[in-house]
Amino acid sequence: GGQMNSAILDGQAASTAMRNGWKGIIVYGAVRNAATLQGLSIGVKALGTNPRKGTGSMGQRGGAVNISNAQFQSGWWVFADKDGILISQTDISGQGGYG
């Protein structure tokens, strides 16, 4: 699963997301400009990398997202580290909600 024959996200798009206040991006596919992405103050999780630029298309906002056997709903919490991601309907961080 996932789009691997071209990149879905690059450094420029991630920089825009960061300026808009996003904390992280989960990509069910490939990204490019990995060194640039790593240097940004935004978390990016992807299946892999591909130097080929993808053809731009707009996503949808506010709906459920299905990735493999996991479903994300608008308003749910996503926690991530170098090992993977965890999805929760509530804030389980112990930080009192900071998102």
mmCIF file with all atom_site columns, C-alpha atoms in Angstrom:
data_model
loop_
_atom_site.group_PDB
_atom_site.id
_atom_site.type_symbol
_atom_site.label_atom_id
_atom_site.label_alt_id
_atom_site.label_comp_id
_atom_site.label_asym_id
_atom_site.label_entity_id
_atom_site.label_seq_id
_atom_site.pdbx_PDB_ins_code
_atom_site.Cartn_x
_atom_site.Cartn_y
_atom_site.Cartn_z
_atom_site.occupancy
_atom_site.B_iso_or_equiv
_atom_site.pdbx_formal_charge
_atom_site.auth_seq_id
_atom_site.auth_comp_id
_atom_site.auth_asym_id
_atom_site.auth_atom_id
_atom_site.pdbx_PDB_model_num
ATOM 1  C CA . GLY A 1 1  ? 0.000   0.000  0.000  1.00 0.00 ? 1  GLY A CA 1
ATOM 2  C CA . GLY A 1 2  ? 0.940   3.609  -0.356 1.00 0.00 ? 2  GLY A CA 1
ATOM 3  C CA . GLN A 1 3  ? 2.255   5.723  -3.228 1.00 0.00 ? 3  GLN A CA 1
ATOM 4  C CA . MET A 1 4  ? 5.957   4.927  -3.707 1.00 0.00 ? 4  MET A CA 1
ATOM 5  C CA . ASN A 1 5  ? 6.602   5.643  -7.427 1.00 0.00 ? 5  ASN A CA 1
ATOM 6  C CA . SER A 1 6  ? 6.820   9.405  -6.800 1.00 0.00 ? 6  SER A CA 1
ATOM 7  C CA . ALA A 1 7  ? 6.991   11.722 -3.795 1.00 0.00 ? 7  ALA A CA 1
ATOM 8  C CA . ILE A 1 8  ? 3.783   12.946 -2.182 1.00 0.00 ? 8  ILE A CA 1
ATOM 9  C CA . LEU A 1 9  ? 5.525   15.528 0.040  1.00 0.00 ? 9  LEU A CA 1
ATOM 10 C CA . ASP A 1 10 ? 8.673   17.620 -0.307 1.00 0.00 ? 10 ASP A CA 1
ATOM 11 C CA . GLY A 1 11 ? 10.573  20.139 1.788  1.00 0.00 ? 11 GLY A CA 1
ATOM 12 C CA . GLN A 1 12 ? 8.697   23.139 0.394  1.00 0.00 ? 12 GLN A CA 1
ATOM 13 C CA . ALA A 1 13 ? 5.261   21.708 1.258  1.00 0.00 ? 13 ALA A CA 1
ATOM 14 C CA . ALA A 1 14 ? 6.443   20.672 4.722  1.00 0.00 ? 14 ALA A CA 1
ATOM 15 C CA . SER A 1 15 ? 7.822   24.183 5.332  1.00 0.00 ? 15 SER A CA 1
ATOM 16 C CA . THR A 1 16 ? 4.433   25.652 4.411  1.00 0.00 ? 16 THR A CA 1
ATOM 17 C CA . ALA A 1 17 ? 2.673   23.240 6.774  1.00 0.00 ? 17 ALA A CA 1
ATOM 18 C CA . MET A 1 18 ? 5.080   24.218 9.545  1.00 0.00 ? 18 MET A CA 1
ATOM 19 C CA . ARG A 1 19 ? 4.408   27.938 8.999  1.00 0.00 ? 19 ARG A CA 1
ATOM 20 C CA . ASN A 1 20 ? 0.679   27.164 9.222  1.00 0.00 ? 20 ASN A CA 1
ATOM 21 C CA . GLY A 1 21 ? 1.166   25.667 12.689 1.00 0.00 ? 21 GLY A CA 1
ATOM 22 C CA . TRP A 1 22 ? 1.144   21.968 11.852 1.00 0.00 ? 22 TRP A CA 1
ATOM 23 C CA . LYS A 1 23 ? 3.009   19.744 14.321 1.00 0.00 ? 23 LYS A CA 1
ATOM 24 C CA . GLY A 1 24 ? 3.501   16.783 11.998 1.00 0.00 ? 24 GLY A CA 1
ATOM 25 C CA . ILE A 1 25 ? 2.604   15.030 8.749  1.00 0.00 ? 25 ILE A CA 1
ATOM 26 C CA . ILE A 1 26 ? 1.958   11.335 8.122  1.00 0.00 ? 26 ILE A CA 1
ATOM 27 C CA . VAL A 1 27 ? 2.542   10.306 4.510  1.00 0.00 ? 27 VAL A CA 1
ATOM 28 C CA . TYR A 1 28 ? 1.209   6.983  3.252  1.00 0.00 ? 28 TYR A CA 1
ATOM 29 C CA . GLY A 1 29 ? 3.842   6.909  0.540  1.00 0.00 ? 29 GLY A CA 1
ATOM 30 C CA . ALA A 1 30 ? 7.167   8.500  -0.371 1.00 0.00 ? 30 ALA A CA 1
ATOM 31 C CA . VAL A 1 31 ? 8.675   11.911 0.353  1.00 0.00 ? 31 VAL A CA 1
ATOM 32 C CA . ARG A 1 32 ? 11.590  13.716 -1.265 1.00 0.00 ? 32 ARG A CA 1
ATOM 33 C CA . ASN A 1 33 ? 14.186  16.215 0.007  1.00 0.00 ? 33 ASN A CA 1
ATOM 34 C CA . ALA A 1 34 ? 14.701  13.977 3.052  1.00 0.00 ? 34 ALA A CA 1
ATOM 35 C CA . ALA A 1 35 ? 17.677  16.001 4.343  1.00 0.00 ? 35 ALA A CA 1
ATOM 36 C CA . THR A 1 36 ? 15.585  19.183 4.227  1.00 0.00 ? 36 THR A CA 1
ATOM 37 C CA . LEU A 1 37 ? 12.659  17.467 5.967  1.00 0.00 ? 37 LEU A CA 1
ATOM 38 C CA . GLN A 1 38 ? 14.929  16.202 8.726  1.00 0.00 ? 38 GLN A CA 1
ATOM 39 C CA . GLY A 1 39 ? 16.149  19.746 9.415  1.00 0.00 ? 39 GLY A CA 1
ATOM 40 C CA . LEU A 1 40 ? 12.658  21.210 9.841  1.00 0.00 ? 40 LEU A CA 1
ATOM 41 C CA . SER A 1 41 ? 10.833  21.647 13.153 1.00 0.00 ? 41 SER A CA 1
ATOM 42 C CA . ILE A 1 42 ? 7.937   19.467 12.025 1.00 0.00 ? 42 ILE A CA 1
ATOM 43 C CA . GLY A 1 43 ? 7.586   15.726 12.380 1.00 0.00 ? 43 GLY A CA 1
ATOM 44 C CA . VAL A 1 44 ? 7.291   13.721 9.162  1.00 0.00 ? 44 VAL A CA 1
ATOM 45 C CA . LYS A 1 45 ? 6.537   9.994  8.995  1.00 0.00 ? 45 LYS A CA 1
ATOM 46 C CA . ALA A 1 46 ? 6.604   8.316  5.582  1.00 0.00 ? 46 ALA A CA 1
ATOM 47 C CA . LEU A 1 47 ? 6.971   4.870  4.074  1.00 0.00 ? 47 LEU A CA 1
ATOM 48 C CA . GLY A 1 48 ? 10.166  5.891  2.286  1.00 0.00 ? 48 GLY A CA 1
ATOM 49 C CA . THR A 1 49 ? 11.789  8.339  -0.111 1.00 0.00 ? 49 THR A CA 1
ATOM 50 C CA . ASN A 1 50 ? 11.777  8.887  -3.857 1.00 0.00 ? 50 ASN A CA 1
ATOM 51 C CA . PRO A 1 51 ? 13.548  11.735 -5.688 1.00 0.00 ? 51 PRO A CA 1
ATOM 52 C CA . ARG A 1 52 ? 10.828  11.918 -8.353 1.00 0.00 ? 52 ARG A CA 1
ATOM 53 C CA . LYS A 1 53 ? 8.402   14.819 -7.851 1.00 0.00 ? 53 LYS A CA 1
ATOM 54 C CA . GLY A 1 54 ? 4.788   13.687 -7.778 1.00 0.00 ? 54 GLY A CA 1
ATOM 55 C CA . THR A 1 55 ? 1.950   15.253 -9.704 1.00 0.00 ? 55 THR A CA 1
ATOM 56 C CA . GLY A 1 56 ? 0.148   17.673 -7.414 1.00 0.00 ? 56 GLY A CA 1
ATOM 57 C CA . SER A 1 57 ? -3.349  16.949 -6.264 1.00 0.00 ? 57 SER A CA 1
ATOM 58 C CA . MET A 1 58 ? -5.430  18.305 -3.425 1.00 0.00 ? 58 MET A CA 1
ATOM 59 C CA . GLY A 1 59 ? -6.563  16.195 -0.511 1.00 0.00 ? 59 GLY A CA 1
ATOM 60 C CA . GLN A 1 60 ? -9.701  16.503 1.541  1.00 0.00 ? 60 GLN A CA 1
ATOM 61 C CA . ARG A 1 61 ? -10.117 18.055 4.954  1.00 0.00 ? 61 ARG A CA 1
ATOM 62 C CA . GLY A 1 62 ? -11.974 16.778 8.002  1.00 0.00 ? 62 GLY A CA 1
ATOM 63 C CA . GLY A 1 63 ? -12.845 13.256 6.909  1.00 0.00 ? 63 GLY A CA 1
ATOM 64 C CA . ALA A 1 64 ? -11.644 9.887  8.116  1.00 0.00 ? 64 ALA A CA 1
ATOM 65 C CA . VAL A 1 65 ? -8.326  8.629  6.763  1.00 0.00 ? 65 VAL A CA 1
ATOM 66 C CA . ASN A 1 66 ? -7.588  4.929  6.362  1.00 0.00 ? 66 ASN A CA 1
ATOM 67 C CA . ILE A 1 67 ? -4.001  3.719  6.255  1.00 0.00 ? 67 ILE A CA 1
ATOM 68 C CA . SER A 1 68 ? -3.595  -0.031 6.089  1.00 0.00 ? 68 SER A CA 1
ATOM 69 C CA . ASN A 1 69 ? -5.707  -1.336 8.994  1.00 0.00 ? 69 ASN A CA 1
ATOM 70 C CA . ALA A 1 70 ? -5.749  1.946  10.939 1.00 0.00 ? 70 ALA A CA 1
ATOM 71 C CA . GLN A 1 71 ? -8.375  4.677  10.726 1.00 0.00 ? 71 GLN A CA 1
ATOM 72 C CA . PHE A 1 72 ? -7.759  8.289  11.754 1.00 0.00 ? 72 PHE A CA 1
ATOM 73 C CA . GLN A 1 73 ? -10.693 10.580 12.567 1.00 0.00 ? 73 GLN A CA 1
ATOM 74 C CA . SER A 1 74 ? -10.603 14.369 12.631 1.00 0.00 ? 74 SER A CA 1
ATOM 75 C CA . GLY A 1 75 ? -9.783  15.542 16.149 1.00 0.00 ? 75 GLY A CA 1
ATOM 76 C CA . TRP A 1 76 ? -7.948  12.383 17.206 1.00 0.00 ? 76 TRP A CA 1
ATOM 77 C CA . TRP A 1 77 ? -4.441  12.527 18.640 1.00 0.00 ? 77 TRP A CA 1
ATOM 78 C CA . VAL A 1 78 ? -1.368  11.112 16.924 1.00 0.00 ? 78 VAL A CA 1
ATOM 79 C CA . PHE A 1 79 ? 1.835   10.442 18.848 1.00 0.00 ? 79 PHE A CA 1
ATOM 80 C CA . ALA A 1 80 ? 5.053   9.562  17.051 1.00 0.00 ? 80 ALA A CA 1
ATOM 81 C CA . ASP A 1 81 ? 8.697   8.795  17.645 1.00 0.00 ? 81 ASP A CA 1
ATOM 82 C CA . LYS A 1 82 ? 11.444  7.163  15.604 1.00 0.00 ? 82 LYS A CA 1
ATOM 83 C CA . ASP A 1 83 ? 9.838   3.738  16.058 1.00 0.00 ? 83 ASP A CA 1
ATOM 84 C CA . GLY A 1 84 ? 6.359   4.508  14.732 1.00 0.00 ? 84 GLY A CA 1
ATOM 85 C CA . ILE A 1 85 ? 3.023   6.159  15.419 1.00 0.00 ? 85 ILE A CA 1
ATOM 86 C CA . LEU A 1 86 ? 0.179   5.656  17.881 1.00 0.00 ? 86 LEU A CA 1
ATOM 87 C CA . ILE A 1 87 ? -3.391  6.857  17.311 1.00 0.00 ? 87 ILE A CA 1
ATOM 88 C CA . SER A 1 88 ? -5.722  7.757  20.185 1.00 0.00 ? 88 SER A CA 1
ATOM 89 C CA . GLN A 1 89 ? -9.169  9.292  20.506 1.00 0.00 ? 89 GLN A CA 1
ATOM 90 C CA . THR A 1 90 ? -7.937  11.216 23.585 1.00 0.00 ? 90 THR A CA 1
ATOM 91 C CA . ASP A 1 91 ? -4.762  12.937 24.745 1.00 0.00 ? 91 ASP A CA 1
ATOM 92 C CA . ILE A 1 92 ? -2.678  10.258 26.461 1.00 0.00 ? 92 ILE A CA 1
ATOM 93 C CA . SER A 1 93 ? 0.514   12.309 26.567 1.00 0.00 ? 93 SER A CA 1
ATOM 94 C CA . GLY A 1 94 ? 0.185   13.354 30.205 1.00 0.00 ? 94 GLY A CA 1
ATOM 95 C CA . GLN A 1 95 ? 1.014   16.887 29.047 1.00 0.00 ? 95 GLN A CA 1
ATOM 96 C CA . GLY A 1 96 ? -2.503  18.280 29.501 1.00 0.00 ? 96 GLY A CA 1
ATOM 97 C CA . GLY A 1 97 ? -3.182  18.855 25.793 1.00 0.00 ? 97 GLY A CA 1
ATOM 98 C CA . TYR A 1 98 ? -0.880  21.113 23.847 1.00 0.00 ? 98 TYR A CA 1
ATOM 99 C CA . GLY A 1 99 ? -1.874  20.601 20.260 1.00 0.00 ? 99 GLY A CA 1
#
